[in-house]
PDB file of N, CA, C and O in Angstrom:
ATOM      1  N   TYR A  12      99.409 101.732 138.193  1.00  0.00           N
ATOM      2  CA  TYR A  12     100.696 101.488 138.817  1.00  0.00           C
ATOM      3  C   TYR A  12     100.699 102.027 140.236  1.00  0.00           C
ATOM      4  O   TYR A  12     100.131 103.074 140.517  1.00  0.00           O
ATOM      5  N   LYS A  13     101.379 101.326 141.079  1.00  0.00           N
ATOM      6  CA  LYS A  13     101.514 101.776 142.456  1.00  0.00           C
ATOM      7  C   LYS A  13     102.965 102.154 142.709  1.00  0.00           C
ATOM      8  O   LYS A  13     103.875 101.529 142.182  1.00  0.00           O
ATOM      9  N   GLY A  14     103.178 103.168 143.529  1.00  0.00           N
ATOM     10  CA  GLY A  14     104.536 103.582 143.862  1.00  0.00           C
ATOM     11  C   GLY A  14     105.208 104.282 142.697  1.00  0.00           C
ATOM     12  O   GLY A  14     104.570 104.819 141.796  1.00  0.00           O
ATOM     13  N   ASP A  15     106.533 104.269 142.726  1.00  0.00           N
ATOM     14  CA  ASP A  15     107.308 104.917 141.678  1.00  0.00           C
ATOM     15  C   ASP A  15     107.330 104.059 140.426  1.00  0.00           C
ATOM     16  O   ASP A  15     107.566 102.853 140.483  1.00  0.00           O
ATOM     17  N   HIS A  16     107.092 104.710 139.288  1.00  0.00           N
ATOM     18  CA  HIS A  16     107.118 104.003 138.018  1.00  0.00           C
ATOM     19  C   HIS A  16     107.498 104.998 136.927  1.00  0.00           C
ATOM     20  O   HIS A  16     107.129 106.171 136.989  1.00  0.00           O
ATOM     21  N   THR A  17     108.212 104.504 135.933  1.00  0.00           N
ATOM     22  CA  THR A  17     108.663 105.347 134.829  1.00  0.00           C
ATOM     23  C   THR A  17     107.493 106.067 134.151  1.00  0.00           C
ATOM     24  O   THR A  17     107.582 107.251 133.840  1.00  0.00           O
ATOM     25  N   TYR A  18     106.403 105.361 133.918  1.00  0.00           N
ATOM     26  CA  TYR A  18     105.248 105.971 133.250  1.00  0.00           C
ATOM     27  C   TYR A  18     104.662 107.110 134.081  1.00  0.00           C
ATOM     28  O   TYR A  18     104.259 108.139 133.535  1.00  0.00           O
ATOM     29  N   ILE A  19     104.608 106.924 135.366  1.00  0.00           N
ATOM     30  CA  ILE A  19     104.068 107.974 136.239  1.00  0.00           C
ATOM     31  C   ILE A  19     105.001 109.177 136.225  1.00  0.00           C
ATOM     32  O   ILE A  19     104.540 110.324 136.136  1.00  0.00           O
ATOM     33  N   ALA A  20     106.293 108.940 136.289  1.00  0.00           N
ATOM     34  CA  ALA A  20     107.252 110.048 136.229  1.00  0.00           C
ATOM     35  C   ALA A  20     107.103 110.812 134.916  1.00  0.00           C
ATOM     36  O   ALA A  20     107.122 112.054 134.906  1.00  0.00           O
ATOM     37  N   ASN A  21     106.924 110.105 133.815  1.00  0.00           N
ATOM     38  CA  ASN A  21     106.740 110.764 132.519  1.00  0.00           C
ATOM     39  C   ASN A  21     105.452 111.581 132.487  1.00  0.00           C
ATOM     40  O   ASN A  21     105.423 112.687 131.927  1.00  0.00           O
ATOM     41  N   LEU A  22     104.380 111.042 133.073  1.00  0.00           N
ATOM     42  CA  LEU A  22     103.121 111.780 133.116  1.00  0.00           C
ATOM     43  C   LEU A  22     103.240 113.035 133.977  1.00  0.00           C
ATOM     44  O   LEU A  22     102.739 114.100 133.607  1.00  0.00           O
ATOM     45  N   LEU A  23     103.903 112.916 135.121  1.00  0.00           N
ATOM     46  CA  LEU A  23     104.124 114.090 135.970  1.00  0.00           C
ATOM     47  C   LEU A  23     104.902 115.156 135.209  1.00  0.00           C
ATOM     48  O   LEU A  23     104.587 116.350 135.291  1.00  0.00           O
ATOM     49  N   ASP A  24     105.909 114.722 134.480  1.00  0.00           N
ATOM     50  CA  ASP A  24     106.718 115.636 133.676  1.00  0.00           C
ATOM     51  C   ASP A  24     105.857 116.327 132.608  1.00  0.00           C
ATOM     52  O   ASP A  24     105.925 117.545 132.440  1.00  0.00           O
ATOM     53  N   ASP A  25     105.032 115.555 131.911  1.00  0.00           N
ATOM     54  CA  ASP A  25     104.163 116.119 130.869  1.00  0.00           C
ATOM     55  C   ASP A  25     103.162 117.106 131.451  1.00  0.00           C
ATOM     56  O   ASP A  25     102.939 118.185 130.885  1.00  0.00           O
ATOM     57  N   ILE A  26     102.546 116.755 132.565  1.00  0.00           N
ATOM     58  CA  ILE A  26     101.574 117.648 133.206  1.00  0.00           C
ATOM     59  C   ILE A  26     102.268 118.941 133.646  1.00  0.00           C
ATOM     60  O   ILE A  26     101.742 120.036 133.453  1.00  0.00           O
ATOM     61  N   GLY A  27     103.461 118.800 134.216  1.00  0.00           N
ATOM     62  CA  GLY A  27     104.218 119.983 134.620  1.00  0.00           C
ATOM     63  C   GLY A  27     104.508 120.896 133.445  1.00  0.00           C
ATOM     64  O   GLY A  27     104.361 122.116 133.539  1.00  0.00           O
ATOM     65  N   ASN A  28     104.910 120.309 132.323  1.00  0.00           N
ATOM     66  CA  ASN A  28     105.184 121.116 131.124  1.00  0.00           C
ATOM     67  C   ASN A  28     103.944 121.840 130.641  1.00  0.00           C
ATOM     68  O   ASN A  28     104.014 123.007 130.237  1.00  0.00           O
ATOM     69  N   ILE A  29     102.809 121.182 130.681  1.00  0.00           N
ATOM     70  CA  ILE A  29     101.553 121.810 130.239  1.00  0.00           C
ATOM     71  C   ILE A  29     101.217 123.009 131.123  1.00  0.00           C
ATOM     72  O   ILE A  29     100.852 124.072 130.631  1.00  0.00           O
ATOM     73  N   TYR A  30     101.358 122.838 132.440  1.00  0.00           N
ATOM     74  CA  TYR A  30     101.091 123.950 133.346  1.00  0.00           C
ATOM     75  C   TYR A  30     102.049 125.114 133.101  1.00  0.00           C
ATOM     76  O   TYR A  30     101.636 126.277 133.083  1.00  0.00           O
ATOM     77  N   VAL A  31     103.317 124.815 132.900  1.00  0.00           N
ATOM     78  CA  VAL A  31     104.296 125.878 132.654  1.00  0.00           C
ATOM     79  C   VAL A  31     103.958 126.615 131.359  1.00  0.00           C
ATOM     80  O   VAL A  31     103.933 127.852 131.327  1.00  0.00           O
ATOM     81  N   ILE A  32     103.683 125.878 130.310  1.00  0.00           N
ATOM     82  CA  ILE A  32     103.362 126.492 129.016  1.00  0.00           C
ATOM     83  C   ILE A  32     102.103 127.335 129.101  1.00  0.00           C
ATOM     84  O   ILE A  32     102.001 128.396 128.479  1.00  0.00           O
ATOM     85  N   SER A  33     101.128 126.891 129.903  1.00  0.00           N
ATOM     86  CA  SER A  33      99.868 127.628 130.023  1.00  0.00           C
ATOM     87  C   SER A  33      99.982 128.822 130.971  1.00  0.00           C
ATOM     88  O   SER A  33      99.017 129.554 131.155  1.00  0.00           O
ATOM     89  N   GLY A  34     101.158 129.006 131.583  1.00  0.00           N
ATOM     90  CA  GLY A  34     101.368 130.172 132.428  1.00  0.00           C
ATOM     91  C   GLY A  34     101.254 129.914 133.916  1.00  0.00           C
ATOM     92  O   GLY A  34     101.451 130.813 134.721  1.00  0.00           O
ATOM     93  N   ASN A  35     100.921 128.704 134.310  1.00  0.00           N
ATOM     94  CA  ASN A  35     100.807 128.370 135.726  1.00  0.00           C
ATOM     95  C   ASN A  35     102.133 127.740 136.180  1.00  0.00           C
ATOM     96  O   ASN A  35     102.222 126.543 136.448  1.00  0.00           O
ATOM     97  N   THR A  36     103.141 128.595 136.266  1.00  0.00           N
ATOM     98  CA  THR A  36     104.503 128.141 136.522  1.00  0.00           C
ATOM     99  C   THR A  36     104.652 127.440 137.865  1.00  0.00           C
ATOM    100  O   THR A  36     105.308 126.404 137.962  1.00  0.00           O
ATOM    101  N   GLU A  37     104.059 128.001 138.892  1.00  0.00           N
ATOM    102  CA  GLU A  37     104.213 127.416 140.230  1.00  0.00           C
ATOM    103  C   GLU A  37     103.663 125.989 140.285  1.00  0.00           C
ATOM    104  O   GLU A  37     104.305 125.095 140.836  1.00  0.00           O
ATOM    105  N   LYS A  38     102.493 125.785 139.714  1.00  0.00           N
ATOM    106  CA  LYS A  38     101.904 124.443 139.708  1.00  0.00           C
ATOM    107  C   LYS A  38     102.734 123.509 138.827  1.00  0.00           C
ATOM    108  O   LYS A  38     102.957 122.350 139.172  1.00  0.00           O
ATOM    109  N   GLY A  39     103.208 124.029 137.706  1.00  0.00           N
ATOM    110  CA  GLY A  39     104.048 123.235 136.824  1.00  0.00           C
ATOM    111  C   GLY A  39     105.332 122.796 137.499  1.00  0.00           C
ATOM    112  O   GLY A  39     105.767 121.659 137.335  1.00  0.00           O
ATOM    113  N   LEU A  40     105.926 123.699 138.274  1.00  0.00           N
ATOM    114  CA  LEU A  40     107.149 123.359 138.991  1.00  0.00           C
ATOM    115  C   LEU A  40     106.933 122.219 139.973  1.00  0.00           C
ATOM    116  O   LEU A  40     107.793 121.352 140.116  1.00  0.00           O
ATOM    117  N   ARG A  41     105.788 122.218 140.632  1.00  0.00           N
ATOM    118  CA  ARG A  41     105.504 121.132 141.587  1.00  0.00           C
ATOM    119  C   ARG A  41     105.499 119.782 140.882  1.00  0.00           C
ATOM    120  O   ARG A  41     106.064 118.800 141.381  1.00  0.00           O
ATOM    121  N   TYR A  42     104.867 119.725 139.713  1.00  0.00           N
ATOM    122  CA  TYR A  42     104.828 118.465 138.966  1.00  0.00           C
ATOM    123  C   TYR A  42     106.213 118.081 138.443  1.00  0.00           C
ATOM    124  O   TYR A  42     106.598 116.915 138.488  1.00  0.00           O
ATOM    125  N   LEU A  43     106.955 119.064 137.932  1.00  0.00           N
ATOM    126  CA  LEU A  43     108.294 118.781 137.428  1.00  0.00           C
ATOM    127  C   LEU A  43     109.220 118.305 138.544  1.00  0.00           C
ATOM    128  O   LEU A  43     110.033 117.398 138.346  1.00  0.00           O
ATOM    129  N   GLU A  44     109.083 118.898 139.717  1.00  0.00           N
ATOM    130  CA  GLU A  44     109.891 118.470 140.859  1.00  0.00           C
ATOM    131  C   GLU A  44     109.499 117.067 141.321  1.00  0.00           C
ATOM    132  O   GLU A  44     110.362 116.259 141.675  1.00  0.00           O
ATOM    133  N   ASP A  45     108.201 116.779 141.286  1.00  0.00           N
ATOM    134  CA  ASP A  45     107.750 115.422 141.631  1.00  0.00           C
ATOM    135  C   ASP A  45     108.312 114.400 140.642  1.00  0.00           C
ATOM    136  O   ASP A  45     108.712 113.296 141.031  1.00  0.00           O
ATOM    137  N   ALA A  46     108.320 114.766 139.352  1.00  0.00           N
ATOM    138  CA  ALA A  46     108.873 113.870 138.332  1.00  0.00           C
ATOM    139  C   ALA A  46     110.356 113.624 138.593  1.00  0.00           C
ATOM    140  O   ALA A  46     110.835 112.484 138.520  1.00  0.00           O
ATOM    141  N   LEU A  47     111.091 114.685 138.917  1.00  0.00           N
ATOM    142  CA  LEU A  47     112.513 114.538 139.218  1.00  0.00           C
ATOM    143  C   LEU A  47     112.722 113.630 140.425  1.00  0.00           C
ATOM    144  O   LEU A  47     113.553 112.725 140.385  1.00  0.00           O
ATOM    145  N   ASN A  48     111.981 113.878 141.486  1.00  0.00           N
ATOM    146  CA  ASN A  48     112.125 113.062 142.695  1.00  0.00           C
ATOM    147  C   ASN A  48     111.852 111.591 142.420  1.00  0.00           C
ATOM    148  O   ASN A  48     112.554 110.710 142.915  1.00  0.00           O
ATOM    149  N   MET A  49     110.824 111.316 141.621  1.00  0.00           N
ATOM    150  CA  MET A  49     110.492 109.934 141.302  1.00  0.00           C
ATOM    151  C   MET A  49     111.598 109.311 140.448  1.00  0.00           C
ATOM    152  O   MET A  49     112.002 108.168 140.667  1.00  0.00           O
ATOM    153  N   ARG A  50     112.092 110.070 139.489  1.00  0.00           N
ATOM    154  CA  ARG A  50     113.159 109.554 138.632  1.00  0.00           C
ATOM    155  C   ARG A  50     114.424 109.280 139.438  1.00  0.00           C
ATOM    156  O   ARG A  50     115.118 108.303 139.190  1.00  0.00           O
ATOM    157  N   GLN A  51     114.718 110.143 140.396  1.00  0.00           N
ATOM    158  CA  GLN A  51     115.883 109.914 141.242  1.00  0.00           C
ATOM    159  C   GLN A  51     115.705 108.662 142.102  1.00  0.00           C
ATOM    160  O   GLN A  51     116.680 107.975 142.401  1.00  0.00           O
ATOM    161  N   ALA A  52     114.469 108.364 142.477  1.00  0.00           N
ATOM    162  CA  ALA A  52     114.201 107.147 143.245  1.00  0.00           C
ATOM    163  C   ALA A  52     114.287 105.904 142.360  1.00  0.00           C
ATOM    164  O   ALA A  52     114.672 104.830 142.825  1.00  0.00           O
ATOM    165  N   LEU A  53     113.956 106.054 141.085  1.00  0.00           N
ATOM    166  CA  LEU A  53     113.948 104.915 140.171  1.00  0.00           C
ATOM    167  C   LEU A  53     115.324 104.576 139.614  1.00  0.00           C
ATOM    168  O   LEU A  53     115.636 103.405 139.399  1.00  0.00           O
ATOM    169  N   TYR A  54     116.109 105.598 139.323  1.00  0.00           N
ATOM    170  CA  TYR A  54     117.360 105.394 138.608  1.00  0.00           C
ATOM    171  C   TYR A  54     118.559 105.746 139.467  1.00  0.00           C
ATOM    172  O   TYR A  54     118.481 106.545 140.373  1.00  0.00           O
ATOM    173  N   LYS A  55     119.662 105.183 139.112  1.00  0.00           N
ATOM    174  CA  LYS A  55     120.926 105.526 139.751  1.00  0.00           C
ATOM    175  C   LYS A  55     121.532 106.725 139.025  1.00  0.00           C
ATOM    176  O   LYS A  55     120.942 107.296 138.130  1.00  0.00           O
ATOM    177  N   ASP A  56     122.740 107.042 139.352  1.00  0.00           N
ATOM    178  CA  ASP A  56     123.435 108.219 138.829  1.00  0.00           C
ATOM    179  C   ASP A  56     123.398 108.320 137.309  1.00  0.00           C
ATOM    180  O   ASP A  56     123.381 107.321 136.608  1.00  0.00           O
ATOM    181  N   ASN A  57     123.394 109.556 136.852  1.00  0.00           N
ATOM    182  CA  ASN A  57     123.609 109.896 135.441  1.00  0.00           C
ATOM    183  C   ASN A  57     122.626 109.282 134.447  1.00  0.00           C
ATOM    184  O   ASN A  57     122.983 109.036 133.312  1.00  0.00           O
ATOM    185  N   HIS A  58     121.405 109.055 134.855  1.00  0.00           N
ATOM    186  CA  HIS A  58     120.412 108.536 133.918  1.00  0.00           C
ATOM    187  C   HIS A  58     119.876 109.703 133.071  1.00  0.00           C
ATOM    188  O   HIS A  58     119.655 110.801 133.583  1.00  0.00           O
ATOM    189  N   PRO A  59     119.646 109.496 131.768  1.00  0.00           N
ATOM    190  CA  PRO A  59     119.172 110.577 130.902  1.00  0.00           C
ATOM    191  C   PRO A  59     117.857 111.217 131.371  1.00  0.00           C
ATOM    192  O   PRO A  59     117.659 112.417 131.162  1.00  0.00           O
ATOM    193  N   ASP A  60     116.966 110.452 131.973  1.00  0.00           N
ATOM    194  CA  ASP A  60     115.705 111.031 132.442  1.00  0.00           C
ATOM    195  C   ASP A  60     115.924 112.002 133.596  1.00  0.00           C
ATOM    196  O   ASP A  60     115.221 113.017 133.713  1.00  0.00           O
ATOM    197  N   ILE A  61     116.889 111.728 134.459  1.00  0.00           N
ATOM    198  CA  ILE A  61     117.210 112.658 135.545  1.00  0.00           C
ATOM    199  C   ILE A  61     117.801 113.931 134.963  1.00  0.00           C
ATOM    200  O   ILE A  61     117.430 115.044 135.356  1.00  0.00           O
ATOM    201  N   THR A  62     118.690 113.782 134.003  1.00  0.00           N
ATOM    202  CA  THR A  62     119.286 114.938 133.339  1.00  0.00           C
ATOM    203  C   THR A  62     118.215 115.776 132.658  1.00  0.00           C
ATOM    204  O   THR A  62     118.242 117.003 132.716  1.00  0.00           O
ATOM    205  N   ASP A  63     117.255 115.114 132.013  1.00  0.00           N
ATOM    206  CA  ASP A  63     116.153 115.812 131.346  1.00  0.00           C
ATOM    207  C   ASP A  63     115.335 116.613 132.355  1.00  0.00           C
ATOM    208  O   ASP A  63     115.007 117.784 132.106  1.00  0.00           O
ATOM    209  N   SER A  64     115.018 116.012 133.491  1.00  0.00           N
ATOM    210  CA  SER A  64     114.251 116.717 134.518  1.00  0.00           C
ATOM    211  C   SER A  64     115.013 117.927 135.051  1.00  0.00           C
ATOM    212  O   SER A  64     114.441 119.007 135.216  1.00  0.00           O
ATOM    213  N   LEU A  65     116.297 117.749 135.317  1.00  0.00           N
ATOM    214  CA  LEU A  65     117.101 118.863 135.820  1.00  0.00           C
ATOM    215  C   LEU A  65     117.173 119.994 134.801  1.00  0.00           C
ATOM    216  O   LEU A  65     117.085 121.177 135.159  1.00  0.00           O
ATOM    217  N   SER A  66     117.298 119.636 133.540  1.00  0.00           N
ATOM    218  CA  SER A  66     117.351 120.640 132.481  1.00  0.00           C
ATOM    219  C   SER A  66     116.054 121.433 132.402  1.00  0.00           C
ATOM    220  O   SER A  66     116.060 122.665 132.326  1.00  0.00           O
ATOM    221  N   LYS A  67     114.920 120.734 132.440  1.00  0.00           N
ATOM    222  CA  LYS A  67     113.619 121.411 132.374  1.00  0.00           C
ATOM    223  C   LYS A  67     113.404 122.317 133.581  1.00  0.00           C
ATOM    224  O   LYS A  67     112.926 123.452 133.436  1.00  0.00           O
ATOM    225  N   LEU A  68     113.756 121.831 134.764  1.00  0.00           N
ATOM    226  CA  LEU A  68     113.613 122.656 135.957  1.00  0.00           C
ATOM    227  C   LEU A  68     114.496 123.895 135.866  1.00  0.00           C
ATOM    228  O   LEU A  68     114.068 125.006 136.215  1.00  0.00           O
ATOM    229  N   GLY A  69     115.704 123.726 135.395  1.00  0.00           N
ATOM    230  CA  GLY A  69     116.602 124.872 135.236  1.00  0.00           C
ATOM    231  C   GLY A  69     116.048 125.906 134.287  1.00  0.00           C
ATOM    232  O   GLY A  69     116.115 127.111 134.549  1.00  0.00           O
ATOM    233  N   LEU A  70     115.465 125.464 133.179  1.00  0.00           N
ATOM    234  CA  LEU A  70     114.879 126.395 132.217  1.00  0.00           C
ATOM    235  C   LEU A  70     113.693 127.149 132.804  1.00  0.00           C
ATOM    236  O   LEU A  70     113.517 128.343 132.569  1.00  0.00           O
ATOM    237  N   VAL A  71     112.872 126.453 133.571  1.00  0.00           N
ATOM    238  CA  VAL A  71     111.720 127.119 134.188  1.00  0.00           C
ATOM    239  C   VAL A  71     112.187 128.141 135.221  1.00  0.00           C
ATOM    240  O   VAL A  71     111.714 129.278 135.234  1.00  0.00           O
ATOM    241  N   TYR A  72     113.135 127.736 136.069  1.00  0.00           N
ATOM    242  CA  TYR A  72     113.645 128.679 137.063  1.00  0.00           C
ATOM    243  C   TYR A  72     114.308 129.874 136.400  1.00  0.00           C
ATOM    244  O   TYR A  72     114.245 130.992 136.901  1.00  0.00           O
ATOM    245  N   GLU A  73     114.923 129.653 135.262  1.00  0.00           N
ATOM    246  CA  GLU A  73     115.577 130.742 134.538  1.00  0.00           C
ATOM    247  C   GLU A  73     114.571 131.793 134.090  1.00  0.00           C
ATOM    248  O   GLU A  73     114.886 132.979 134.056  1.00  0.00           O
ATOM    249  N   THR A  74     113.362 131.355 133.779  1.00  0.00           N
ATOM    250  CA  THR A  74     112.350 132.293 133.309  1.00  0.00           C
ATOM    251  C   THR A  74     111.674 133.062 134.449  1.00  0.00           C
ATOM    252  O   THR A  74     110.972 134.031 134.199  1.00  0.00           O
ATOM    253  N   LEU A  75     111.879 132.632 135.672  1.00  0.00           N
ATOM    254  CA  LEU A  75     111.279 133.313 136.814  1.00  0.00           C
ATOM    255  C   LEU A  75     112.049 134.598 137.126  1.00  0.00           C
ATOM    256  O   LEU A  75     113.052 134.913 136.499  1.00  0.00           O
ATOM    257  N   THR A  76     111.614 135.300 138.116  1.00  0.00           N
ATOM    258  CA  THR A  76     112.221 136.578 138.476  1.00  0.00           C
ATOM    259  C   THR A  76     113.687 136.422 138.840  1.00  0.00           C
ATOM    260  O   THR A  76     114.181 135.332 139.101  1.00  0.00           O
ATOM    261  N   TYR A  77     114.369 137.528 138.901  1.00  0.00           N
ATOM    262  CA  TYR A  77     115.792 137.546 139.217  1.00  0.00           C
ATOM    263  C   TYR A  77     116.088 136.904 140.571  1.00  0.00           C
ATOM    264  O   TYR A  77     117.148 136.324 140.759  1.00  0.00           O
ATOM    265  N   LEU A  78     115.140 136.960 141.493  1.00  0.00           N
ATOM    266  CA  LEU A  78     115.338 136.370 142.807  1.00  0.00           C
ATOM    267  C   LEU A  78     115.540 134.871 142.745  1.00  0.00           C
ATOM    268  O   LEU A  78     116.124 134.264 143.638  1.00  0.00           O
ATOM    269  N   GLU A  79     115.069 134.247 141.675  1.00  0.00           N
ATOM    270  CA  GLU A  79     115.210 132.801 141.513  1.00  0.00           C
ATOM    271  C   GLU A  79     116.523 132.433 140.806  1.00  0.00           C
ATOM    272  O   GLU A  79     116.787 131.268 140.561  1.00  0.00           O
ATOM    273  N   PHE A  80     117.337 133.422 140.491  1.00  0.00           N
ATOM    274  CA  PHE A  80     118.559 133.175 139.733  1.00  0.00           C
ATOM    275  C   PHE A  80     119.468 132.147 140.402  1.00  0.00           C
ATOM    276  O   PHE A  80     120.001 131.245 139.748  1.00  0.00           O
ATOM    277  N   ASN A  81     119.657 132.267 141.698  1.00  0.00           N
ATOM    278  CA  ASN A  81     120.561 131.343 142.382  1.00  0.00           C
ATOM    279  C   ASN A  81     120.061 129.904 142.322  1.00  0.00           C
ATOM    280  O   ASN A  81     120.850 128.970 142.195  1.00  0.00           O
ATOM    281  N   LEU A  82     118.757 129.708 142.396  1.00  0.00           N
ATOM    282  CA  LEU A  82     118.199 128.357 142.297  1.00  0.00           C
ATOM    283  C   LEU A  82     118.416 127.799 140.889  1.00  0.00           C
ATOM    284  O   LEU A  82     118.784 126.641 140.725  1.00  0.00           O
ATOM    285  N   ALA A  83     118.201 128.640 139.869  1.00  0.00           N
ATOM    286  CA  ALA A  83     118.439 128.206 138.496  1.00  0.00           C
ATOM    287  C   ALA A  83     119.903 127.826 138.310  1.00  0.00           C
ATOM    288  O   ALA A  83     120.227 126.810 137.689  1.00  0.00           O
ATOM    289  N   LYS A  84     120.792 128.614 138.859  1.00  0.00           N
ATOM    290  CA  LYS A  84     122.221 128.335 138.750  1.00  0.00           C
ATOM    291  C   LYS A  84     122.566 127.003 139.410  1.00  0.00           C
ATOM    292  O   LYS A  84     123.318 126.201 138.862  1.00  0.00           O
ATOM    293  N   GLN A  85     121.993 126.750 140.565  1.00  0.00           N
ATOM    294  CA  GLN A  85     122.245 125.500 141.289  1.00  0.00           C
ATOM    295  C   GLN A  85     121.771 124.293 140.477  1.00  0.00           C
ATOM    296  O   GLN A  85     122.474 123.287 140.359  1.00  0.00           O
ATOM    297  N   VAL A  86     120.571 124.393 139.897  1.00  0.00           N
ATOM    298  CA  VAL A  86     120.028 123.281 139.110  1.00  0.00           C
ATOM    299  C   VAL A  86     120.878 123.041 137.865  1.00  0.00           C
ATOM    300  O   VAL A  86     121.206 121.908 137.527  1.00  0.00           O
ATOM    301  N   PHE A  87     121.256 124.125 137.167  1.00  0.00           N
ATOM    302  CA  PHE A  87     122.082 123.958 135.972  1.00  0.00           C
ATOM    303  C   PHE A  87     123.448 123.379 136.315  1.00  0.00           C
ATOM    304  O   PHE A  87     123.978 122.558 135.576  1.00  0.00           O
ATOM    305  N   ASN A  88     124.035 123.782 137.424  1.00  0.00           N
ATOM    306  CA  ASN A  88     125.318 123.206 137.833  1.00  0.00           C
ATOM    307  C   ASN A  88     125.178 121.710 138.089  1.00  0.00           C
ATOM    308  O   ASN A  88     126.045 120.923 137.695  1.00  0.00           O
ATOM    309  N   THR A  89     124.089 121.300 138.726  1.00  0.00           N
ATOM    310  CA  THR A  89     123.844 119.876 138.953  1.00  0.00           C
ATOM    311  C   THR A  89     123.692 119.160 137.620  1.00  0.00           C
ATOM    312  O   THR A  89     124.236 118.091 137.410  1.00  0.00           O
ATOM    313  N   PHE A  90     122.968 119.793 136.691  1.00  0.00           N
ATOM    314  CA  PHE A  90     122.758 119.229 135.358  1.00  0.00           C
ATOM    315  C   PHE A  90     124.100 119.026 134.644  1.00  0.00           C
ATOM    316  O   PHE A  90     124.355 117.978 134.065  1.00  0.00           O
ATOM    317  N   LEU A  91     124.976 120.019 134.718  1.00  0.00           N
ATOM    318  CA  LEU A  91     126.259 119.928 134.031  1.00  0.00           C
ATOM    319  C   LEU A  91     127.129 118.809 134.589  1.00  0.00           C
ATOM    320  O   LEU A  91     127.847 118.145 133.859  1.00  0.00           O
ATOM    321  N   PHE A  92     127.053 118.609 135.902  1.00  0.00           N
ATOM    322  CA  PHE A  92     127.907 117.596 136.506  1.00  0.00           C
ATOM    323  C   PHE A  92     127.328 116.188 136.419  1.00  0.00           C
ATOM    324  O   PHE A  92     128.042 115.215 136.636  1.00  0.00           O
ATOM    325  N   THR A  93     126.030 116.047 136.099  1.00  0.00           N
ATOM    326  CA  THR A  93     125.450 114.717 135.961  1.00  0.00           C
ATOM    327  C   THR A  93     125.297 114.326 134.509  1.00  0.00           C
ATOM    328  O   THR A  93     125.077 113.171 134.204  1.00  0.00           O
ATOM    329  N   GLY A  94     125.308 115.304 133.600  1.00  0.00           N
ATOM    330  CA  GLY A  94     125.092 115.043 132.188  1.00  0.00           C
ATOM    331  C   GLY A  94     126.280 114.546 131.572  1.00  0.00           C
ATOM    332  O   GLY A  94     126.914 113.968 131.003  1.00  0.00           O
TER     333      GLY A  94
END
């Protein structure tokens, strides 16, 4: 596939989850953010895949240090208003 595609977004999401689970949070976040960006380009407002990406990103940011708290809060607030 070339460009943005649902399958590619799903693969980016899966790879990001694997990195996060294996302890490589920073690399996992990059993939999860790429998946979110692609999903936002593919879908319009309030699509379940966008909500899923925002939820996963919020959970990962929540597990990071206290300094990341504000970013986690921002992502969860976006999730609540789009879900």
